[in-house]
CSV table of C-alpha atoms in Angstrom, one decimal:
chain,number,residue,atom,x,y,z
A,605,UNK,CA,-32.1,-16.8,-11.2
A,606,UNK,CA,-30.7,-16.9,-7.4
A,607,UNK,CA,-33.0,-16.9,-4.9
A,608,UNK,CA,-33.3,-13.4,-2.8
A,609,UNK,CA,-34.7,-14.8,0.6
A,610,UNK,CA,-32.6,-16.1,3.3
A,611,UNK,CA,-33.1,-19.5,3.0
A,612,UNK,CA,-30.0,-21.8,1.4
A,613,UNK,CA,-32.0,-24.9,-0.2
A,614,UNK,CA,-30.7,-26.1,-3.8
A,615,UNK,CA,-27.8,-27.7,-5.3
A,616,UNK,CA,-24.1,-27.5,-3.9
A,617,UNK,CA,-21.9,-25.0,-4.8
A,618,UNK,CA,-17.9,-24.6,-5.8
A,619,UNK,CA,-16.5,-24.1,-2.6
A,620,UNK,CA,-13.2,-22.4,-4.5
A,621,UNK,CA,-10.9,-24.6,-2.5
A,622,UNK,CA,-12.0,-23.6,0.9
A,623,UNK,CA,-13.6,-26.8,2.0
A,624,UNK,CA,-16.7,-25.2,3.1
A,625,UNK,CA,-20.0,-26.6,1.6
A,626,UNK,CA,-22.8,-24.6,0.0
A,627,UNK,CA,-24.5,-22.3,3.1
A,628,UNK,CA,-26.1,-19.8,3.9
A,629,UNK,CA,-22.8,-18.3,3.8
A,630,UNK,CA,-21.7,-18.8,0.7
A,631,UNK,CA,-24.4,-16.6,-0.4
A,632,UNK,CA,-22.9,-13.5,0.3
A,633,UNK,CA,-25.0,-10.7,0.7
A,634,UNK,CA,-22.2,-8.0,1.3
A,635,UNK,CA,-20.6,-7.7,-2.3
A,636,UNK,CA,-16.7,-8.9,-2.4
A,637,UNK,CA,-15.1,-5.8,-2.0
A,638,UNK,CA,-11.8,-3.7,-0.9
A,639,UNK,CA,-11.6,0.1,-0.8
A,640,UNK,CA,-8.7,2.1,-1.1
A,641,UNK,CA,-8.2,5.8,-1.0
A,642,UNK,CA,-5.7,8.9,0.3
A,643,UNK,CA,-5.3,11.9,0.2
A,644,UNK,CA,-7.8,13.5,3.0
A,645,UNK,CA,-7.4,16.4,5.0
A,646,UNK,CA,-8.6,16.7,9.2
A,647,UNK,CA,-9.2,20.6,8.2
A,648,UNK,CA,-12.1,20.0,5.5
A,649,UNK,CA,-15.8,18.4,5.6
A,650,UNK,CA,-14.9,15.0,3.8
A,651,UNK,CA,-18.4,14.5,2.6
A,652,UNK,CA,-18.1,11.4,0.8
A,653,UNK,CA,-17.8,9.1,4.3
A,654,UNK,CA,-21.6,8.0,4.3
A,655,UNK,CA,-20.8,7.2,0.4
A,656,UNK,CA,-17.8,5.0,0.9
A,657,UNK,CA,-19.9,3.2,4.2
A,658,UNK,CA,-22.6,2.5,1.8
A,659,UNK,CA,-20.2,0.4,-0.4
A,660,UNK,CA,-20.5,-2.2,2.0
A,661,UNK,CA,-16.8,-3.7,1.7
A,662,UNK,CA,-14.8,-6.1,3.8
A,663,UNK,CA,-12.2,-3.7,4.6
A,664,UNK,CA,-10.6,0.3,3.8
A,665,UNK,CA,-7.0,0.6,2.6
A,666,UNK,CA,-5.4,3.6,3.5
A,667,UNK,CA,-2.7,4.6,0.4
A,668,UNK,CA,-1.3,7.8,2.3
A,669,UNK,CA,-1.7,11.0,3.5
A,670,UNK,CA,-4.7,10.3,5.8
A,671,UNK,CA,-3.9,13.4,7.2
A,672,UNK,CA,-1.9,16.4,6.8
A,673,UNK,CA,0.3,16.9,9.8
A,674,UNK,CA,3.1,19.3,8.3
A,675,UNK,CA,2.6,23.1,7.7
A,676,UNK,CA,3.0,25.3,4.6
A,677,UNK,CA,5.2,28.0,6.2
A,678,UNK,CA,5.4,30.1,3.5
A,679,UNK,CA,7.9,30.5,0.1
A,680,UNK,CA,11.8,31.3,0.8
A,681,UNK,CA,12.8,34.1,-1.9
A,682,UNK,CA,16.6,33.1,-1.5
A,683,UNK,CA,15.9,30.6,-4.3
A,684,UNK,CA,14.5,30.8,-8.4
A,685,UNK,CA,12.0,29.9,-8.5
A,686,UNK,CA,11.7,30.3,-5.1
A,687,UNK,CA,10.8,27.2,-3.1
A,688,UNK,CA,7.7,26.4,-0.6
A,689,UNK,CA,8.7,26.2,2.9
A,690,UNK,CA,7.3,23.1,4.7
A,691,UNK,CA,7.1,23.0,8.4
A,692,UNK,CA,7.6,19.0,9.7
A,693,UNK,CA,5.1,17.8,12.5
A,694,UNK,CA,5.9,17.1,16.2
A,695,UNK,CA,4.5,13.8,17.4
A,696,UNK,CA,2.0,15.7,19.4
A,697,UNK,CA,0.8,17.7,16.5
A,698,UNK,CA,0.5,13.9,14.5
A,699,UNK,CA,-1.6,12.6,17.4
A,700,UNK,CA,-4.1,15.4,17.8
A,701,UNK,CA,-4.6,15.5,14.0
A,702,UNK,CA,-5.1,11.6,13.8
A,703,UNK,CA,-7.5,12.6,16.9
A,704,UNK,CA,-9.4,15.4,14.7
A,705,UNK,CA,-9.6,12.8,12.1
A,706,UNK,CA,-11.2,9.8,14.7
A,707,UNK,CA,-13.6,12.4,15.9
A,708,UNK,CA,-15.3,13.6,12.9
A,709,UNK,CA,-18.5,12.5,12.2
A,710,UNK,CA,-18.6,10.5,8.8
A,711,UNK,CA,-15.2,8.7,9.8
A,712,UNK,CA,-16.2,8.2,12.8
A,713,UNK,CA,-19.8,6.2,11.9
A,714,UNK,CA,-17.7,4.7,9.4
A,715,UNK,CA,-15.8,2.9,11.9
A,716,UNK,CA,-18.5,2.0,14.3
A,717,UNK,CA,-19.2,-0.4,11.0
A,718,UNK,CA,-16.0,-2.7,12.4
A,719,UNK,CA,-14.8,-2.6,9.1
A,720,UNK,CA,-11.3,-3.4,9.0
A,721,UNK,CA,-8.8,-0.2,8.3
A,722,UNK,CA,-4.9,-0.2,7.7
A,723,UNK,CA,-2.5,1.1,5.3
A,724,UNK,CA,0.3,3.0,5.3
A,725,UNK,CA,1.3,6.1,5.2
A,726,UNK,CA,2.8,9.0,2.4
A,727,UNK,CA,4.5,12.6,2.9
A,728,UNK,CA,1.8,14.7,5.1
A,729,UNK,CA,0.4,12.0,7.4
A,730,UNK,CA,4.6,10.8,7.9
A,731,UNK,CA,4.7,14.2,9.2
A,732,UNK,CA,7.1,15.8,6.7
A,733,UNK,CA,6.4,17.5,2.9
A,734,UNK,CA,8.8,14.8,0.5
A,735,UNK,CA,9.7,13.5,3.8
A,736,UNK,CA,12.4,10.5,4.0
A,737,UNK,CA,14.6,8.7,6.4
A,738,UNK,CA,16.4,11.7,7.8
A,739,UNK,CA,12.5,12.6,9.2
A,740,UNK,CA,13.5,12.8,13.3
A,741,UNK,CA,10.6,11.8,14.0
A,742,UNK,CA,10.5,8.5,12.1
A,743,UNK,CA,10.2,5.9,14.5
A,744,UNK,CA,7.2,8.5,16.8
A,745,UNK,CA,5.4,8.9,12.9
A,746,UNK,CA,5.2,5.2,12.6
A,747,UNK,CA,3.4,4.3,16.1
A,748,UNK,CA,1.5,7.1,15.8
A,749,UNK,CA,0.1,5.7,12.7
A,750,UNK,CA,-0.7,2.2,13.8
A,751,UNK,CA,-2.2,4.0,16.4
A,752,UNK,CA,-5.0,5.8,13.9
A,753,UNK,CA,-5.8,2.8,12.2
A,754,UNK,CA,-6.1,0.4,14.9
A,755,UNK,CA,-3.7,-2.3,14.2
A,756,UNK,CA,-3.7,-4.9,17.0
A,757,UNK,CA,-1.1,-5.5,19.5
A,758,UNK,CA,0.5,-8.4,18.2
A,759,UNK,CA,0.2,-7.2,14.5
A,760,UNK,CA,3.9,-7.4,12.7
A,761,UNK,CA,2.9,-4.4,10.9
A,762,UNK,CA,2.3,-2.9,14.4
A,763,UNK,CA,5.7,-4.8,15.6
A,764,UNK,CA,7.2,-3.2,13.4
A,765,UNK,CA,6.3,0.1,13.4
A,766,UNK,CA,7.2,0.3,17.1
A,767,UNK,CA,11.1,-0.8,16.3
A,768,UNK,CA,11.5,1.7,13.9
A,769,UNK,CA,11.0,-0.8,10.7
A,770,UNK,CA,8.4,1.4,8.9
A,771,UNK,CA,4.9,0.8,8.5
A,772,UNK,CA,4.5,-2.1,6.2
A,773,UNK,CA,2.9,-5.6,5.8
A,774,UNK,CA,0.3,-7.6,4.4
A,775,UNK,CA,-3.0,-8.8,5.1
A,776,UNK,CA,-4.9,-11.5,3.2
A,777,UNK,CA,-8.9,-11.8,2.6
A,778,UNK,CA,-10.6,-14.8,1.6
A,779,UNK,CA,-13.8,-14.0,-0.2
A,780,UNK,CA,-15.3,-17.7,0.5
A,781,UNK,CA,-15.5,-17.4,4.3
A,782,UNK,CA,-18.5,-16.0,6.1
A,783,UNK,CA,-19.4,-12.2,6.1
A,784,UNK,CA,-17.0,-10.7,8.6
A,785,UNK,CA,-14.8,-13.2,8.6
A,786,UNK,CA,-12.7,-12.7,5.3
A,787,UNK,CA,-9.8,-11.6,7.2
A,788,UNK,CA,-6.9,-14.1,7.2
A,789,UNK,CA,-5.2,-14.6,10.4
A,790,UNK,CA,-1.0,-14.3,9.3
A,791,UNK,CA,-0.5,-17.4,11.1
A,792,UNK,CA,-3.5,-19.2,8.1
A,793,UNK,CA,-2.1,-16.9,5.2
A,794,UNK,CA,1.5,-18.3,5.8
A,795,UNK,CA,3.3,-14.9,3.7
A,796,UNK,CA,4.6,-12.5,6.8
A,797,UNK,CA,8.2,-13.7,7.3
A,798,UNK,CA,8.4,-12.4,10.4
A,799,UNK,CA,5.5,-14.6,11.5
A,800,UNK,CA,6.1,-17.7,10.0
A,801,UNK,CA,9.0,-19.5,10.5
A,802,UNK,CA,12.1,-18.8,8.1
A,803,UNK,CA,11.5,-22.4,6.4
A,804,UNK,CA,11.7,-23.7,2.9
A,805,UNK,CA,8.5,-22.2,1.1
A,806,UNK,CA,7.9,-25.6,-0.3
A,807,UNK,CA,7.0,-26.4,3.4
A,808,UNK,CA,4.6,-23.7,3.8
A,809,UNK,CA,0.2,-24.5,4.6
A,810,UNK,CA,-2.0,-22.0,3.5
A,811,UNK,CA,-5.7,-21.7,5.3
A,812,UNK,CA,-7.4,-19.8,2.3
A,813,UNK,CA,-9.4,-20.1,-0.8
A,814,UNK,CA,-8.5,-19.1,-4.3
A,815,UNK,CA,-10.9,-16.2,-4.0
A,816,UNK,CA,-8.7,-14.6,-1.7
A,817,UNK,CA,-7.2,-11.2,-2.2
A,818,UNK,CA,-3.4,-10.8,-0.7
A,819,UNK,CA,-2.9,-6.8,0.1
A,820,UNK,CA,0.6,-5.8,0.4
A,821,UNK,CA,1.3,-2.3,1.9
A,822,UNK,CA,4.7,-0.7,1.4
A,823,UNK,CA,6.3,2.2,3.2
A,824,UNK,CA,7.8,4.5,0.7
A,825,UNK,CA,8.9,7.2,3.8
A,826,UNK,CA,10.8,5.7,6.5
A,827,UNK,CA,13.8,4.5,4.7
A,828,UNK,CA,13.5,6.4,1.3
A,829,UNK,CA,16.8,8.0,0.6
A,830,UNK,CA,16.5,11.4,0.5
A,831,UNK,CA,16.3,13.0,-3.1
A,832,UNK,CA,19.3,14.9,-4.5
A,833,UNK,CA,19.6,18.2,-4.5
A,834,UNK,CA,21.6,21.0,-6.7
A,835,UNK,CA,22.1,20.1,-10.0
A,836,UNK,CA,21.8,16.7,-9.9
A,837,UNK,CA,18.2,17.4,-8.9
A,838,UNK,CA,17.9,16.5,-12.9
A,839,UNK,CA,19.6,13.1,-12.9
A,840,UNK,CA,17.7,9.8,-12.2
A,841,UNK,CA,20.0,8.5,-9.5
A,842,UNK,CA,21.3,5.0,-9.8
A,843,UNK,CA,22.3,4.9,-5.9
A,844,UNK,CA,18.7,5.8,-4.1
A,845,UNK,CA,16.9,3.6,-2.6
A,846,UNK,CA,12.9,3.7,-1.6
A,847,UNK,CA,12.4,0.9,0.4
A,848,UNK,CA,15.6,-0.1,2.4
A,849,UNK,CA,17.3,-3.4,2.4
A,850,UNK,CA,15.3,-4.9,5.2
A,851,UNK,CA,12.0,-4.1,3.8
A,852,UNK,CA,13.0,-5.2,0.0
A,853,UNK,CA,14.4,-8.6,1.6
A,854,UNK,CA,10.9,-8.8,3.2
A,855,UNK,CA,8.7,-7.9,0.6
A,856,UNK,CA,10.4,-10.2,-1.9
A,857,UNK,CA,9.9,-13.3,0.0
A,858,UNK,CA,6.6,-12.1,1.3
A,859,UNK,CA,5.0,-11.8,-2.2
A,860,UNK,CA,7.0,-14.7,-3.5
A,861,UNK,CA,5.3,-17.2,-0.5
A,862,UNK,CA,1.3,-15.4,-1.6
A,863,UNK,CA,-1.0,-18.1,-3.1
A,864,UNK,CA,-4.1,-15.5,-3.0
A,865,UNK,CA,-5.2,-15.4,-6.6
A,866,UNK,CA,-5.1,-11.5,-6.8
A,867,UNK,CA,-2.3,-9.6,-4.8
A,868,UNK,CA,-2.0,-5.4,-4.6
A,869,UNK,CA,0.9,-3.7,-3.8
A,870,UNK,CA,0.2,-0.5,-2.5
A,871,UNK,CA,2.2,2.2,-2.4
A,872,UNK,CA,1.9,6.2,-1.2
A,873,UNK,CA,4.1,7.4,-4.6
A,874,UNK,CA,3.1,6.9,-7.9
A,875,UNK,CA,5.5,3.7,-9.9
A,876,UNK,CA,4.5,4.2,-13.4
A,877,UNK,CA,4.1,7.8,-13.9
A,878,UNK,CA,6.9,10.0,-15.7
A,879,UNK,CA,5.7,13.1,-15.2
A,880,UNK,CA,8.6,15.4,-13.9
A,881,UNK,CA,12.3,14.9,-13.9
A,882,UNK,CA,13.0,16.8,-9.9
A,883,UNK,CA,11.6,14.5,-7.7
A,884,UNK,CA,11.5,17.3,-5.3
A,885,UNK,CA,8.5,18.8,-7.3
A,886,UNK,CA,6.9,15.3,-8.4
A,887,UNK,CA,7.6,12.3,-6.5
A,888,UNK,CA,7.7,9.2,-8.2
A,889,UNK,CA,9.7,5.7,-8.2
A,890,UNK,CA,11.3,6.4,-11.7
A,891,UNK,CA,13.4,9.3,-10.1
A,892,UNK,CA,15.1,6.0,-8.0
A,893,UNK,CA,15.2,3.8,-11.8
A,894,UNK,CA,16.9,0.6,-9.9
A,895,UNK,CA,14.5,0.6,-7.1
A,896,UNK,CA,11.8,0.8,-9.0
A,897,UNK,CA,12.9,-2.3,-11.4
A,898,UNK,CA,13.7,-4.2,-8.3
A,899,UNK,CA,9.6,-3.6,-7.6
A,900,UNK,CA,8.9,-5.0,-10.8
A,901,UNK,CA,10.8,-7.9,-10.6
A,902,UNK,CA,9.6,-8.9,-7.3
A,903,UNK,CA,5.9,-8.0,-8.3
A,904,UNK,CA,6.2,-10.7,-11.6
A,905,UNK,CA,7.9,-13.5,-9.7
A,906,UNK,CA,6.8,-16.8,-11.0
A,907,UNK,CA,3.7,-17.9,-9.3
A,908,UNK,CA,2.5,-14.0,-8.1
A,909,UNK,CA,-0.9,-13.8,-9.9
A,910,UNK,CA,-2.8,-10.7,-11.1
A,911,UNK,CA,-0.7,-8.1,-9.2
A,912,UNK,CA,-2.0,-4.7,-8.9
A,913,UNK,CA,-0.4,-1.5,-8.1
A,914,UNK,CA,-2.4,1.1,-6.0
A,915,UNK,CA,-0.8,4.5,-5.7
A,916,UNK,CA,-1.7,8.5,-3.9
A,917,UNK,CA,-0.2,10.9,-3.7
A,918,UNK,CA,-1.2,13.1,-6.3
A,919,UNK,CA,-4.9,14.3,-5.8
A,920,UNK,CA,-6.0,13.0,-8.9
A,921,UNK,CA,-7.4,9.4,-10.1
A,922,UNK,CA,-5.1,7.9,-12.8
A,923,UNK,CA,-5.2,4.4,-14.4
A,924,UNK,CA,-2.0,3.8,-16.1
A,925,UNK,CA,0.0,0.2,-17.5
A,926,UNK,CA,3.2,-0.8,-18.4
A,927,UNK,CA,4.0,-3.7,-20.2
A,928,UNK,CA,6.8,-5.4,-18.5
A,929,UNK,CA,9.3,-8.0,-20.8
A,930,UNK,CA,10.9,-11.3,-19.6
A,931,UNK,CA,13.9,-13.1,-21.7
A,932,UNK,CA,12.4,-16.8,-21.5
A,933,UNK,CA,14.9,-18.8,-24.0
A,934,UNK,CA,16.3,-18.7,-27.5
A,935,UNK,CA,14.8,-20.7,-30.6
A,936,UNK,CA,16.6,-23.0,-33.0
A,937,UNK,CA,17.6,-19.8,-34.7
A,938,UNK,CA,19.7,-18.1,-31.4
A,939,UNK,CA,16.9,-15.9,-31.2
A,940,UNK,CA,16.0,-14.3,-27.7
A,941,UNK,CA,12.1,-15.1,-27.3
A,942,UNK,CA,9.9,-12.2,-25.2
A,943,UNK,CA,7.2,-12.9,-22.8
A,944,UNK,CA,5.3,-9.7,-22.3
A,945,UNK,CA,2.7,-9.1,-18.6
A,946,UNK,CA,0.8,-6.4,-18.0
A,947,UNK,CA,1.2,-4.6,-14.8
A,948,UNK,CA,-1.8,-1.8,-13.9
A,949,UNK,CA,-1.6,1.0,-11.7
A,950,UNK,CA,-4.8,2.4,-10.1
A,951,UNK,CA,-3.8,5.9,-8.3
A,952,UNK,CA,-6.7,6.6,-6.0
């Protein structure tokens, strides 16, 4: 059994690739962790900070709605069924409730950790209920979110945000480094486009180990096409679009450059559920069917291993899969052969 005291005498260890030999180091006390969660109101106690500090992880993943920043305003009776009213956030009312949320207590001691936070954001910390691109605050919501979680000022997904982009990016953790040092520079993990240069991937150097963990986080708000309306509330529209051109072109060749040997997508809405044909009442991808198979096919590139989906949205915890087919050649016979890959959702 491995030794519990501090000291690091015995035989050399796998250094996974990173070139680092067996240290005191490499026997990590903190456990090789990530946390993601959403959903999480200013307005109510949020008891279960000192429990998620006392998982001990190398960083916190926001998958949406770290706040509520729009208002229920009430139900308009013009309509059957008649339909909730939503009232969309200013940028002042989005700063003082990412404020509230800085100053209360469990969050609060939860950061003094140094842990590293980011995400991105969903509906009600965007600033508008089922909010999309026509949101007039866009660009403010954005800032005001890098803002919360503290990216740094030469972060992309910061760079971004402030050019009206969206909130999206990708960090990458490498599990064989020291404690407090898993984070990846984006210069070392060679994926960002827009911070390595636009060159042949072949030509790309990667600074990480194959225990590292590549976390992708997608903004399903900012350029979302806003869902249809009247009767065609109960079509799946072939036309709308989640992610918008620039961040699918990004994403694609982001996730198609990743050499960490687990990557997680993350995303506020749901991707696998089915639960509701109006997306105006149940958000999902499937209401958007050829964005959503653009996702998968950019998720189960060749050479993207063990990719994970990690959804809100819904105030409920759901693990769901879909098995996801690929025509690989035809037999002697003319026959089509199948080559079927798992994709899981976890929805926090």
């Amino acid at each position: 059994m491995p030794s519990n005291d501090d000291s690091c005498e015995g035989n050399s260890a796998d250094d996974g690739g990173s070139g680092q030999s067996s240290s005191c180091a490499s026997r990590r006390r903190r456990p090789s962790r990530l946390l993601f969660a959403s959903c999480n109101s200013q307005n109510l106690t949020q008891p279960l900070w000192p429990i998620i500090e006392s998982r001990n992880a190398a960083a916190f993943v926001w998958a949406g709605d770290a706040i509520y920043a729009d208002h229920f305003a009430g139900m308009d009776f013009t309509h059957f069924p008649p339909h909730p009213i939503h009232e969309s956030a200013t940028p002042e009312r989005l700063r003082q409730y990412y404020a509230q949320q800085r100053s209360h207590p469990g969050y609060k001691h939860f950061l003094d950790t140094n842990i590293t936070v980011f995400g991105t954001m969903d509906d009600h910390d965007y600033g508008a209920n089922n909010g999309d691109r026509t949101y007039k605050y866009r660009r403010e919501s954005g800032v005001a979110y890098v803002d919360f979680v503290g990216e740094p000022d030469d972060s992309p997904i910061r760079k971004r945000a402030a050019a009206g982009r969206g909130v999206y990016g990708v960090k990458v953790f490498d599990f064989a480094r020291n404690e407090g040092e898993e984070l990846v520079s984006d210069v070392d993990a060679g994926i960002d486009p827009d911070v390595v240069d636009d060159a042949d991937d072949a030509e790309l150097t990667y600074d990480y180990s194959n225990k590292s963990v590549a976390v992708f986080v997608l903004d399903v708000r900012s350029n979302r096409t806003p869902w249809p309306k009247g009767l065609d509330v109960w079509v799946q529209s072939d036309t709308g679009d989640i992610l918008g051109e620039e961040q699918w072109e990004w994403f694609e060749k982001a996730i198609r450059r990743s050499k960490a040997s687990v990557n997680i997508i993350v995303s506020g809405l749901q991707v696998h559920a089915n639960r509701f044909p109006n997306a105006n009442i149940a958000e999902e991808w499937v209401n958007f069917p050829r964005s959503r198979q653009r996702l998968f096919e950019a998720i189960l590139q060749e050479g993207v291993k063990a990719p994970l989906i990690v959804s809100g949205d819904v105030h409920m915890a759901q693990l769901l899969r879909k098995d996801c087919f690929k025509r690989t050649y035809e037999d002697d016979d003319g026959l089509a052969k199948r080559r079927a890959r798992p994709l899981v959702e976890l929805t926090t």
